[in-house]
Amino acid sequence: MIDAVDPFIGTGVADLPDPRGLAATWWSPKPPVGNTHPGATHPFGMVSVCPYSGGYPTGYGLHERSTEGEPRLLADGRAVSGFTHFQQSGTGAIRKYYNYLRVTPMLSPLDDLGRLEPVTRERAEPGWSSTTLANGIVAELTVGERSAVHRYTFPASRDARVVIDCSHGGLTIDRGATVPLRAAIESDSVGSAAGEVVMEGVPISFHVECDPVDWRQMLWYDRRLMPGGTRLRFDSIRPTTLRPFGLLWAGPTEEGTTIELRIGFSLRSTERARANLDRDLGRHVAPATPTGDVGELAGVEAPSFDRRRSATTRRWADHLDAITVETAAPDRRQVFATALYHSMIKPCLATGESPFWPTAGPFAFDICTMWDIYRTQLPLLAALAPARAVELANALLHVAEEEGNLPIGYRMARGADRFVRQGSALAHTFFADLCERGLPGIDWEWALCHMDADLRRQFGEEYLEHGIVHPITHTLDLASGYRCTALVARAVGDDDLAERFEILATRWIGAFDPGTGLIVDSTFYEGGPWNYSFRLLHDMATRIELAGGDERFRSLLDRFFGVGADPVEQLGVDPSAAEIAAGYALGRFEGLNNEPDMDAPWCYHYIGRPDLTADVVHAAVTNRFSTGRGGLPGNDDSGGLSSWYVWASLGIFPVAGQQVFLLGPPSFPRVTSRLGSAVLTIETEGFVEPRADGPAQYVQSASLDGVDLDRSWISAAEFHRGGELVVRLGAERSAWATTTRPPSSGAPVSTTRTDAHRVAGTGQAVVERTTVDDVDVDDDPAGGFATTEPDRPPPTDRADQEPPP
């Protein structure tokens, strides 16, 4: 799949065809730009390197900071002032924008440092980026897990130079710069230097090597050279006293002269930075990283840019081949492959590199927008790269142990807020899914301690005291967190704790108003009550009853998704507060422009109408994603949005924390997914290539390994076991899965510790129901997951959407 990836997708303002049908009724509050970058990356690597324009938010973009409507242009055309290290991927106003150690190839005096040089050509592939500048310099970039390698090809010049600005950080937008706190640089030998710059409380240590030993090597300060100087040290830097500083190499070039710059990074020491560079370049065999990357260059005496690029390309090819799709539409293959690529850039896994505590062990950063990625990107990571998922889980537990909480957002910065407004206890879903899967390498008693403690932090105390908390969405988060923690408690044998938590997990009910069928009035993060009313809860049966039953719940969903509604007008540049309020007042699906409601389309499954889910997903997949720089409808948010596209295209959607995968029509005729050691093949019959102006396809029947499925879901055990899923499609709505419902478990859940407790053939955990708080609940021999509801007939419907008998 690597051949189909276009890293430029999502780097510009959305340039999508005019939406058709349902998609025309959706309203987008956020800037319609993916905020991705085309720089060189390594799968889940610590380091990235990218052309730098200073634009929001990656340093690559062309726009000012914006949070609603169309973003304002920062510059008219593509131009760069150098090439920087460490970037966010797809986020918005994350407040930590990195872009450290800017490297600038120059043909003019040092006084011109920072001047934008026009770009005449750009190319990019996973792990590689190439930029041709108007002055004739060609810059190529590649990375290892913890290093970057630059190669600059110069025109003829008497005084070419490669300049490293060690003081650089952040963006050129208003209040976007990052000022170093302390710094030290030393030229330790010809062609070699090392240093440490403390940014946002984090020591960015580096070891740098440059090939041309016949070039002059100098330190510089305030754009003035320091001939003969070998050390720079700043014990305290303030914004008012900052002057740029760094080092450079300078000398003559002939046409086509190439200069290679190699930089190893560490968040602990310059010695470790050098060791990381040695390992990434294979100069001697070091302990293998979780990806085994060291072996690819081991024994190479004179590593080059090309060898490092090839090794990273192989790593990307291996990761991207985890899913292969067959299609006659190359554009759709490109969109899918790029979505898969974007889903594997973050988080940054950096075992042994924590700058905040001295012990070894797993460490990760850029676990940004947990409120988005927990529903799509983390389940995808666990499915395709289970060993990396375990590494991330242990990193989260180390953060909790050292800093006192499981993070909602975690960046490469000290003492920053942990995004407590956005959500609570979101990592608990990730832990519950890993625990139920039984992956080795996690101490679940240790995990349970931190999951338990985390439920009492921030909004957790109010939840315990009052049973409800505002913002009201935190009530849903905490209820889910208690249910997930109860599952882990059962797994380690702490049934008393599990029973208490199962009761606490039912408090989500107070978050909904039976009169309106919606979530109660509160303050909401980047959305309104409608956007947060259709979350996939662990007890959807009760949620639907609270709304008034299947038909009323369906009518609410139809209104939310704009069934029968007129097209809406989108926000422009600098929208007024009144325009924004009017948009939210529509109570409309945000159409993947933002993610608070991205799981809502699958609510239809819980009223036996997976065909209506298919309508919404078809409209989103075909109208809201495309090729080109403007191919994403909104911020990619560390791969959260791209992961949604991957799942939706497979015709499978994970219900985070519930060990359930919902089924629908795939967007490709054949898909092969490598799930750890298992392989899941998805075959279709009657497939027709989807079009934005065409109708959705509907599942007529499905089977798993030759056994018919009369349900619109499979268990996590079935999914991870792999096999052959055959989906038969047609243009007409069918009766498939209209008399069954996905699992709802509103009563205490007994997660099994032995296979004897599992429902035959499904891997589902038995749900043992008891009487709790005077609520009578009886034994459920089907494992608590109702597969038929004889007392709930199939819903009536409009004539044009009636499923056949």
XYZ file of C-alpha atoms in Angstrom, residues 44-381:
338
model
C 5.221 5.822 15.737
C 8.712 7.335 15.762
C 10.000 10.021 18.096
C 11.346 12.315 15.363
C 9.876 13.920 12.263
C 11.408 16.576 10.017
C 9.517 18.884 7.711
C 9.791 22.019 5.547
C 9.037 25.045 7.739
C 6.904 28.007 6.720
C 5.884 29.008 10.242
C 2.195 28.421 9.513
C -0.374 26.972 11.880
C -0.289 24.362 13.369
C 2.466 22.042 12.093
C 4.867 24.730 10.918
C 4.231 23.647 7.335
C 0.864 25.222 6.655
C -0.114 28.408 4.881
C -2.616 29.647 7.437
C -3.062 31.699 10.557
C -4.413 30.140 13.732
C -8.156 29.642 13.518
C -10.721 27.652 15.451
C -13.945 28.298 13.496
C -14.689 28.748 9.833
C -12.278 29.153 6.936
C -8.705 29.948 8.047
C -6.966 33.142 6.925
C -3.937 32.788 4.680
C -0.571 33.543 6.246
C 1.171 33.663 2.868
C 0.110 33.597 -0.766
C 2.488 30.917 -1.953
C 4.610 28.073 -0.693
C 7.893 29.263 0.836
C 10.123 28.003 3.650
C 12.767 29.379 5.981
C 14.316 25.993 6.687
C 13.560 22.488 7.888
C 12.536 21.768 11.473
C 12.217 18.749 13.740
C 9.242 17.430 15.747
C 5.761 18.245 14.448
C 2.206 17.627 15.544
C 0.027 15.718 13.087
C -3.457 16.926 12.302
C -4.117 18.754 15.564
C -5.521 22.237 16.053
C -4.877 24.672 18.889
C -2.716 22.247 20.839
C -0.516 25.082 22.175
C 2.746 23.137 21.897
C 3.980 23.425 18.348
C 7.576 22.089 18.544
C 9.521 22.752 15.283
C 12.893 22.660 17.008
C 16.418 22.932 15.526
C 15.707 24.644 12.246
C 18.240 23.695 9.564
C 18.588 26.146 6.676
C 20.737 25.640 3.565
C 21.827 29.068 2.329
C 23.653 30.856 -0.446
C 23.415 34.287 1.178
C 24.811 35.896 4.347
C 23.723 34.820 7.834
C 21.800 38.083 8.134
C 19.222 36.527 5.783
C 18.503 33.650 8.174
C 14.758 33.311 8.647
C 13.878 34.804 5.279
C 11.312 32.768 3.365
C 12.646 31.170 0.196
C 10.051 30.317 -2.469
C 9.466 26.626 -3.202
C 9.362 25.508 -6.825
C 8.754 21.773 -6.344
C 7.747 19.394 -3.555
C 7.634 15.617 -3.389
C 6.988 13.269 -0.505
C 6.671 9.584 0.324
C 6.373 7.860 3.699
C 9.741 8.473 5.337
C 11.056 10.893 2.713
C 10.518 14.484 1.641
C 12.106 16.564 -1.134
C 11.871 20.341 -1.570
C 13.368 22.347 -4.418
C 13.968 25.993 -3.570
C 13.982 28.942 -5.954
C 17.695 29.501 -5.240
C 18.460 26.093 -6.769
C 19.037 24.113 -3.563
C 17.332 20.722 -3.318
C 16.603 19.561 0.240
C 15.892 15.910 0.974
C 14.839 14.660 4.406
C 14.505 11.241 5.984
C 14.306 9.918 9.539
C 14.974 6.971 11.791
C 13.032 6.400 14.975
C 15.171 8.899 16.899
C 17.210 10.654 14.242
C 16.942 12.752 11.125
C 19.179 12.779 8.051
C 19.275 15.784 5.708
C 20.808 15.837 2.250
C 21.269 19.149 0.461
C 22.242 19.397 -3.191
C 23.708 22.822 -3.992
C 24.262 24.815 -7.162
C 27.720 26.282 -7.733
C 28.532 28.850 -5.039
C 31.604 30.416 -3.438
C 30.017 30.542 0.014
C 27.283 27.966 0.568
C 26.342 27.110 4.103
C 24.186 24.844 6.251
C 22.942 26.698 9.316
C 21.358 25.183 12.431
C 19.306 27.594 14.525
C 19.242 25.958 17.955
C 17.084 28.709 19.437
C 14.193 28.068 17.084
C 10.823 26.750 18.199
C 7.110 27.181 17.575
C 5.356 29.094 14.804
C 5.536 32.548 13.251
C 1.890 33.248 14.024
C 1.016 35.695 16.813
C 2.135 34.250 20.162
C 3.220 31.069 18.453
C 6.961 31.173 19.189
C 8.593 28.918 21.753
C 11.488 30.458 23.694
C 14.240 28.165 25.030
C 14.867 28.250 28.755
C 18.486 27.107 28.764
C 20.959 25.899 26.162
C 24.479 24.587 25.663
C 26.291 23.754 22.408
C 29.784 22.361 21.888
C 31.757 21.673 18.731
C 33.461 18.513 19.907
C 35.413 17.654 16.732
C 35.642 18.456 13.039
C 32.274 17.746 11.460
C 30.640 16.979 14.794
C 28.826 18.899 17.533
C 26.416 18.260 20.362
C 24.104 20.301 22.495
C 20.991 20.559 24.599
C 18.212 23.117 24.375
C 15.494 23.124 27.028
C 12.114 23.811 25.411
C 8.873 23.825 27.412
C 10.808 22.223 30.259
C 12.070 19.361 28.068
C 15.790 18.936 27.273
C 16.086 18.468 23.507
C 19.516 16.843 23.326
C 21.179 16.347 19.975
C 24.331 15.028 18.381
C 24.967 16.321 14.855
C 27.428 15.314 12.158
C 28.186 17.005 8.854
C 30.142 15.409 6.010
C 32.302 18.129 4.497
C 35.359 18.185 6.768
C 36.972 20.772 4.499
C 34.195 23.271 5.222
C 34.499 25.792 8.035
C 32.621 24.819 11.178
C 31.594 27.684 13.486
C 29.269 28.655 16.255
C 27.251 31.823 15.844
C 25.239 34.151 18.060
C 22.844 36.933 17.092
C 23.660 36.264 13.412
C 27.361 36.941 14.039
C 30.030 34.295 13.517
C 32.257 33.179 16.387
C 35.485 31.980 14.722
C 37.555 29.864 17.095
C 34.710 29.428 19.568
C 33.857 25.880 20.589
C 31.198 26.358 23.276
C 28.007 28.354 23.833
C 26.137 28.227 27.107
C 23.021 30.053 28.289
C 21.926 29.420 31.861
C 18.755 31.494 31.712
C 16.973 32.821 28.642
C 13.977 35.114 28.691
C 11.805 36.277 25.808
C 13.204 39.776 26.215
C 16.827 38.613 26.077
C 16.608 35.910 23.408
C 18.921 36.256 20.439
C 19.188 33.454 17.896
C 22.171 31.128 18.188
C 23.514 27.913 16.742
C 26.225 26.463 14.538
C 26.972 26.228 10.839
C 29.180 24.747 8.172
C 30.232 26.892 5.219
C 32.348 26.484 2.096
C 32.408 26.495 -1.712
C 30.292 24.161 -3.844
C 30.221 23.037 -7.421
C 27.029 22.294 -9.305
C 25.528 19.150 -7.731
C 27.635 19.154 -4.534
C 25.763 17.244 -1.815
C 26.065 17.838 1.902
C 24.723 15.290 4.365
C 23.696 16.266 7.878
C 22.892 13.589 10.468
C 21.221 14.414 13.784
C 20.507 12.044 16.639
C 18.020 13.149 19.298
C 17.329 12.260 22.885
C 15.197 13.712 25.635
C 17.792 12.751 28.251
C 21.385 13.457 27.228
C 23.731 14.186 24.357
C 25.424 10.830 24.964
C 22.123 9.064 24.431
C 21.475 11.234 21.373
C 24.723 10.000 19.853
C 23.850 6.404 20.735
C 20.438 6.846 19.109
C 22.089 8.143 15.944
C 24.542 5.247 15.934
C 21.706 2.783 16.350
C 19.528 4.348 13.668
C 22.481 4.355 11.276
C 23.521 0.814 12.176
C 27.071 1.739 13.077
C 27.077 -0.929 15.754
C 24.494 -3.352 17.020
C 22.498 -1.942 19.916
C 19.560 -3.400 21.812
C 16.647 -3.712 19.434
C 13.728 -1.354 19.659
C 10.177 -2.724 19.599
C 10.165 -2.393 15.787
C 13.471 -4.194 15.351
C 14.651 -1.242 13.301
C 18.297 -1.541 14.332
C 18.866 -4.716 12.364
C 18.186 -3.083 9.035
C 21.420 -1.091 9.034
C 23.558 -3.137 11.422
C 27.120 -3.557 10.230
C 27.058 -0.719 7.715
C 30.385 1.065 8.055
C 29.489 4.223 6.150
C 25.745 4.751 6.379
C 24.235 7.146 3.911
C 21.052 9.069 3.387
C 19.908 6.465 0.880
C 20.394 3.576 3.273
C 18.477 5.290 6.059
C 15.716 6.230 3.651
C 15.471 2.657 2.398
C 15.279 1.278 5.923
C 12.485 3.660 6.867
C 10.666 2.886 3.637
C 10.786 -0.806 4.534
C 9.380 -0.064 7.970
C 6.533 1.922 6.448
C 5.876 -0.741 3.825
C 5.604 -3.386 6.516
C 3.192 -1.298 8.591
C 1.064 -0.243 5.633
C 0.821 -3.780 4.302
C -1.138 -4.648 7.441
C -4.208 -3.834 5.341
C -4.444 -4.286 1.590
C -7.479 -3.327 -0.445
C -8.409 -4.296 -3.967
C -10.200 -1.723 -6.076
C -10.510 -0.567 -9.653
C -10.452 3.057 -8.436
C -6.845 4.256 -7.872
C -8.022 7.521 -6.276
C -9.950 5.667 -3.586
C -6.985 3.387 -2.968
C -4.820 6.487 -2.501
C -7.232 8.051 -0.016
C -7.393 4.798 1.974
C -3.633 4.183 1.965
C -2.970 7.752 3.087
C -5.545 7.468 5.869
C -3.803 4.319 7.074
C -0.464 6.158 6.907
C -1.774 9.116 8.920
C -3.131 6.720 11.547
C 0.384 5.385 12.223
C 2.374 8.607 12.731
C 1.310 9.238 16.320
C 1.710 8.686 19.192
C 5.486 8.972 19.471
C 6.780 5.873 21.236
C 10.136 6.521 22.885
C 10.962 3.834 25.422
C 13.692 4.918 27.830
C 13.464 8.575 26.807
C 11.290 10.149 29.488
C 12.756 13.551 30.384
C 10.523 13.775 33.458
C 11.680 10.792 35.528
C 15.030 8.963 35.673
C 13.888 5.349 35.425
C 13.908 3.332 32.236
C 10.786 1.902 30.713
C 8.103 2.775 28.184
C 7.519 6.425 27.397
C 5.272 8.075 24.843
C 4.236 11.580 23.914
C 1.880 13.267 21.485
C -1.001 11.233 22.828
C -2.943 14.248 21.731
C -6.695 14.511 21.430
C -7.343 11.338 23.412
C -10.986 12.411 23.208
C -10.799 11.600 19.486
C -8.306 8.767 19.153
C -9.756 6.501 21.863
C -12.683 5.604 19.602
C -10.829 4.923 16.340
C -7.052 5.231 16.315
C -6.277 3.283 19.511
C -8.503 0.343 18.474
C -6.756 0.368 15.076
C -3.348 0.381 16.751
